[in-house]
Amino acid sequence: MKPRLIVSRQIPPAVADRIRAEFDCPFPEGQDMDADTVIRMLTETRADALMLTSHLPFRAETIARIPDHVRIAATCSVGTDHIDIAAAKARGLPMSNTPDVLTECTADLTFMLILNACRRATEYAAIMRDGWRHGYGLGEMMGLRAWGKTLGILGLGRIGQAVAQRARGFGMTVLYSGPRRLPVDQEHGATYFADFRAMLPHCDILSLHAPGGAATAGIMNAETFALLPKGAVFVNAARGGLVDEDALIAALQSGHLFAAGLDVFRNEPEYDLRFAALPNVFLTPHMGSGTVETRNAMGFRTLDNIAAVLSGKPPLDPLWT
Ligand code: GLV
Ligand code: GLV
């Protein structure tokens, strides 16, 4: 008999094909489920495993209601700020995530945000869609050069390092801050600032790559945006909770920031529509991992984690030990 699986959100076709082959699953393509539906489905099907995503808040109340026959809850995301890991550990519920496989695509998207913000992509694209009604003088519609700029990175983890590696190809000077200095910084030619605030005045471009959660909540606020030089560019492909969005909007409206590139927001998908009214922001709908290759790899890694636990081994990417 195949193990029974519940999938709490729509997933790529190639991943669904593998689920059909290896699992007994009522919706192998996944279905959008809230926490109550997940609990009901797990219970009704006597499921062995749950595949979830960052759209499902996995808080202590929900974890307490997971039936005992569920042997692993595997999130198809690198981020874990939707999960109460302490509650899962207290409950003894094995959990896993999908690190590494989305690093390069998220770094690619970060550069897409940087380049599009610096080079006024939102405005240029709107002009072309509108029929390009008149030509521009050499002094009009000028963007900022990205090549050769100083890039500040908050969080030189896997994704931060992949961004630093790309920055070298753009002739950038790389600075970073985070909880500790990392030996890998030499390989990336990145200069460490123990004090995040002391780094900000040096950044032409600032990119966030820190995890979300209480420790970093609102780290970009009116005070820290003011520490960036006038005309700086801000990008965020990490988590919306890192940013005080009122302060960001004010800095974009006043021209203190030249532009921003944003993939993540405090409220997703109901993000603050004041961003959409600003010409100097380039917006994407939380798509750092959004390529066929990476979404398949995330799905397969999630299934590998589930298979490991169902065969009596620990998860490959455990959230707690
Ligand atoms: C995406 O945000 C992820 O955490 O995988
Ligand atoms: C993601 O892989 C990170 O921790 O930077």
mmCIF file of N, CA and C in Angstrom, residues 259-318:
data_model
loop_
_atom_site.group_PDB
_atom_site.id
_atom_site.type_symbol
_atom_site.label_atom_id
_atom_site.label_comp_id
_atom_site.label_asym_id
_atom_site.label_seq_id
_atom_site.Cartn_x
_atom_site.Cartn_y
_atom_site.Cartn_z
ATOM 1 N N ALA A 259 14.682 54.539 -6.050
ATOM 2 C CA ALA A 259 13.737 53.514 -6.489
ATOM 3 C C ALA A 259 13.817 52.313 -5.564
ATOM 4 N N ALA A 260 12.824 51.427 -5.697
ATOM 5 C CA ALA A 260 12.844 50.167 -4.964
ATOM 6 C C ALA A 260 12.393 49.036 -5.888
ATOM 7 N N GLY A 261 12.892 47.845 -5.597
ATOM 8 C CA GLY A 261 12.447 46.618 -6.265
ATOM 9 C C GLY A 261 11.969 45.670 -5.188
ATOM 10 N N LEU A 262 10.709 45.254 -5.256
ATOM 11 C CA LEU A 262 10.110 44.503 -4.148
ATOM 12 C C LEU A 262 9.430 43.232 -4.635
ATOM 13 N N ASP A 263 9.807 42.116 -4.045
ATOM 14 C CA ASP A 263 9.170 40.830 -4.359
ATOM 15 C C ASP A 263 8.303 40.345 -3.201
ATOM 16 N N VAL A 264 8.468 40.965 -2.029
ATOM 17 C CA VAL A 264 7.776 40.483 -0.827
ATOM 18 C C VAL A 264 7.158 41.654 -0.071
ATOM 19 N N PHE A 265 6.078 41.375 0.640
ATOM 20 C CA PHE A 265 5.278 42.417 1.269
ATOM 21 C C PHE A 265 4.767 41.917 2.610
ATOM 22 N N ARG A 266 4.375 42.876 3.456
ATOM 23 C CA ARG A 266 3.841 42.482 4.768
ATOM 24 C C ARG A 266 2.597 41.640 4.626
ATOM 25 N N ASN A 267 1.692 42.079 3.733
ATOM 26 C CA ASN A 267 0.474 41.301 3.495
ATOM 27 C C ASN A 267 0.501 40.763 2.087
ATOM 28 N N GLU A 268 0.530 39.463 1.983
ATOM 29 C CA GLU A 268 0.499 38.825 0.660
ATOM 30 C C GLU A 268 -0.702 37.876 0.625
ATOM 31 N N PRO A 269 -1.518 37.877 -0.413
ATOM 32 C CA PRO A 269 -1.359 38.693 -1.617
ATOM 33 C C PRO A 269 -1.980 40.093 -1.539
ATOM 34 N N GLU A 270 -2.656 40.442 -0.453
ATOM 35 C CA GLU A 270 -3.319 41.763 -0.415
ATOM 36 C C GLU A 270 -2.301 42.819 -0.024
ATOM 37 N N TYR A 271 -1.341 43.090 -0.905
ATOM 38 C CA TYR A 271 -0.271 44.022 -0.555
ATOM 39 C C TYR A 271 -0.768 45.461 -0.624
ATOM 40 N N ASP A 272 -0.001 46.361 -0.050
ATOM 41 C CA ASP A 272 -0.380 47.774 0.045
ATOM 42 C C ASP A 272 -0.372 48.403 -1.359
ATOM 43 N N LEU A 273 -1.559 48.742 -1.864
ATOM 44 C CA LEU A 273 -1.661 49.218 -3.246
ATOM 45 C C LEU A 273 -1.069 50.608 -3.455
ATOM 46 N N ARG A 274 -0.675 51.265 -2.359
ATOM 47 C CA ARG A 274 0.046 52.533 -2.555
ATOM 48 C C ARG A 274 1.343 52.289 -3.331
ATOM 49 N N PHE A 275 1.913 51.094 -3.214
ATOM 50 C CA PHE A 275 3.129 50.791 -3.997
ATOM 51 C C PHE A 275 2.844 50.850 -5.494
ATOM 52 N N ALA A 276 1.657 50.357 -5.885
ATOM 53 C CA ALA A 276 1.333 50.279 -7.314
ATOM 54 C C ALA A 276 1.204 51.663 -7.935
ATOM 55 N N ALA A 277 0.967 52.686 -7.118
ATOM 56 C CA ALA A 277 0.800 54.039 -7.633
ATOM 57 C C ALA A 277 2.141 54.764 -7.790
ATOM 58 N N LEU A 278 3.214 54.149 -7.311
ATOM 59 C CA LEU A 278 4.525 54.809 -7.375
ATOM 60 C C LEU A 278 5.256 54.393 -8.649
ATOM 61 N N PRO A 279 5.692 55.368 -9.483
ATOM 62 C CA PRO A 279 6.395 54.993 -10.713
ATOM 63 C C PRO A 279 7.783 54.404 -10.441
ATOM 64 N N ASN A 280 8.365 54.739 -9.275
ATOM 65 C CA ASN A 280 9.746 54.316 -9.020
ATOM 66 C C ASN A 280 9.844 53.033 -8.201
ATOM 67 N N VAL A 281 8.840 52.180 -8.312
ATOM 68 C CA VAL A 281 8.992 50.830 -7.741
ATOM 69 C C VAL A 281 8.741 49.789 -8.819
ATOM 70 N N PHE A 282 9.525 48.725 -8.741
ATOM 71 C CA PHE A 282 9.358 47.574 -9.624
ATOM 72 C C PHE A 282 8.869 46.442 -8.740
ATOM 73 N N LEU A 283 7.719 45.876 -9.074
ATOM 74 C CA LEU A 283 7.031 44.950 -8.171
ATOM 75 C C LEU A 283 6.881 43.565 -8.791
ATOM 76 N N THR A 284 7.129 42.548 -7.992
ATOM 77 C CA THR A 284 6.876 41.170 -8.420
ATOM 78 C C THR A 284 6.163 40.421 -7.284
ATOM 79 N N PRO A 285 5.321 39.429 -7.623
ATOM 80 C CA PRO A 285 4.457 38.775 -6.622
ATOM 81 C C PRO A 285 5.094 37.563 -5.919
ATOM 82 N N HIS A 286 6.119 37.776 -5.126
ATOM 83 C CA HIS A 286 6.797 36.722 -4.349
ATOM 84 C C HIS A 286 7.167 35.547 -5.272
ATOM 85 N N MET A 287 8.124 35.805 -6.157
ATOM 86 C CA MET A 287 8.459 34.846 -7.214
ATOM 87 C C MET A 287 9.936 34.461 -7.210
ATOM 88 N N GLY A 288 10.628 34.646 -6.083
ATOM 89 C CA GLY A 288 12.058 34.334 -6.033
ATOM 90 C C GLY A 288 12.361 32.929 -6.530
ATOM 91 N N SER A 289 11.542 31.978 -6.155
ATOM 92 C CA SER A 289 11.775 30.583 -6.548
ATOM 93 C C SER A 289 10.954 30.206 -7.776
ATOM 94 N N GLY A 290 10.327 31.197 -8.407
ATOM 95 C CA GLY A 290 9.300 30.905 -9.412
ATOM 96 C C GLY A 290 9.783 30.549 -10.799
ATOM 97 N N THR A 291 10.625 29.524 -10.909
ATOM 98 C CA THR A 291 10.988 28.991 -12.234
ATOM 99 C C THR A 291 10.599 27.515 -12.275
ATOM 100 N N VAL A 292 10.406 26.994 -13.466
ATOM 101 C CA VAL A 292 10.045 25.576 -13.613
ATOM 102 C C VAL A 292 11.089 24.711 -12.915
ATOM 103 N N GLU A 293 12.360 25.018 -13.167
ATOM 104 C CA GLU A 293 13.431 24.175 -12.631
ATOM 105 C C GLU A 293 13.428 24.188 -11.102
ATOM 106 N N THR A 294 13.318 25.387 -10.533
ATOM 107 C CA THR A 294 13.427 25.487 -9.080
ATOM 108 C C THR A 294 12.170 24.987 -8.380
ATOM 109 N N ARG A 295 10.999 25.307 -8.913
ATOM 110 C CA ARG A 295 9.774 24.812 -8.273
ATOM 111 C C ARG A 295 9.709 23.288 -8.325
ATOM 112 N N ASN A 296 10.164 22.688 -9.436
ATOM 113 C CA ASN A 296 10.220 21.224 -9.480
ATOM 114 C C ASN A 296 11.199 20.714 -8.431
ATOM 115 N N ALA A 297 12.377 21.334 -8.367
ATOM 116 C CA ALA A 297 13.405 20.874 -7.418
ATOM 117 C C ALA A 297 12.900 20.994 -5.980
ATOM 118 N N MET A 298 12.173 22.062 -5.676
ATOM 119 C CA MET A 298 11.615 22.222 -4.320
ATOM 120 C C MET A 298 10.597 21.118 -4.018
ATOM 121 N N GLY A 299 9.750 20.845 -4.997
ATOM 122 C CA GLY A 299 8.740 19.804 -4.798
ATOM 123 C C GLY A 299 9.392 18.441 -4.596
ATOM 124 N N PHE A 300 10.396 18.136 -5.427
ATOM 125 C CA PHE A 300 11.069 16.834 -5.311
ATOM 126 C C PHE A 300 11.818 16.733 -3.979
ATOM 127 N N ARG A 301 12.442 17.829 -3.560
ATOM 128 C CA ARG A 301 13.157 17.798 -2.277
ATOM 129 C C ARG A 301 12.167 17.572 -1.127
ATOM 130 N N THR A 302 11.001 18.192 -1.225
ATOM 131 C CA THR A 302 9.972 17.988 -0.197
ATOM 132 C C THR A 302 9.576 16.517 -0.140
ATOM 133 N N LEU A 303 9.383 15.905 -1.318
ATOM 134 C CA LEU A 303 8.999 14.480 -1.351
ATOM 135 C C LEU A 303 10.145 13.600 -0.857
ATOM 136 N N ASP A 304 11.394 13.988 -1.130
ATOM 137 C CA ASP A 304 12.550 13.227 -0.613
ATOM 138 C C ASP A 304 12.569 13.274 0.919
ATOM 139 N N ASN A 305 12.252 14.421 1.474
ATOM 140 C CA ASN A 305 12.194 14.539 2.939
ATOM 141 C C ASN A 305 11.104 13.636 3.508
ATOM 142 N N ILE A 306 9.952 13.647 2.842
ATOM 143 C CA ILE A 306 8.838 12.826 3.312
ATOM 144 C C ILE A 306 9.210 11.344 3.212
ATOM 145 N N ALA A 307 9.793 10.946 2.069
ATOM 146 C CA ALA A 307 10.157 9.533 1.867
ATOM 147 C C ALA A 307 11.169 9.087 2.926
ATOM 148 N N ALA A 308 12.118 9.967 3.253
ATOM 149 C CA ALA A 308 13.128 9.596 4.249
ATOM 150 C C ALA A 308 12.444 9.252 5.574
ATOM 151 N N VAL A 309 11.549 10.116 6.023
ATOM 152 C CA VAL A 309 10.910 9.889 7.325
ATOM 153 C C VAL A 309 10.009 8.650 7.286
ATOM 154 N N LEU A 310 9.287 8.467 6.164
ATOM 155 C CA LEU A 310 8.385 7.309 6.094
ATOM 156 C C LEU A 310 9.168 5.998 6.018
ATOM 157 N N SER A 311 10.465 6.076 5.635
ATOM 158 C CA SER A 311 11.262 4.847 5.647
ATOM 159 C C SER A 311 12.083 4.738 6.936
ATOM 160 N N GLY A 312 11.716 5.547 7.934
ATOM 161 C CA GLY A 312 12.312 5.391 9.259
ATOM 162 C C GLY A 312 13.589 6.174 9.473
ATOM 163 N N LYS A 313 13.932 7.062 8.501
ATOM 164 C CA LYS A 313 15.144 7.872 8.661
ATOM 165 C C LYS A 313 14.766 9.292 9.100
ATOM 166 N N PRO A 314 15.752 10.064 9.548
ATOM 167 C CA PRO A 314 15.436 11.466 9.841
ATOM 168 C C PRO A 314 15.223 12.247 8.547
ATOM 169 N N PRO A 315 14.541 13.420 8.606
ATOM 170 C CA PRO A 315 14.412 14.219 7.391
ATOM 171 C C PRO A 315 15.786 14.661 6.896
ATOM 172 N N LEU A 316 15.915 14.887 5.579
ATOM 173 C CA LEU A 316 17.184 15.361 5.006
ATOM 174 C C LEU A 316 17.457 16.797 5.429
ATOM 175 N N ASP A 317 16.380 17.588 5.566
ATOM 176 C CA ASP A 317 16.509 19.010 5.912
ATOM 177 C C ASP A 317 15.652 19.286 7.149
ATOM 178 N N PRO A 318 16.069 18.773 8.296
ATOM 179 C CA PRO A 318 15.211 18.872 9.478
ATOM 180 C C PRO A 318 15.101 20.319 9.992
#
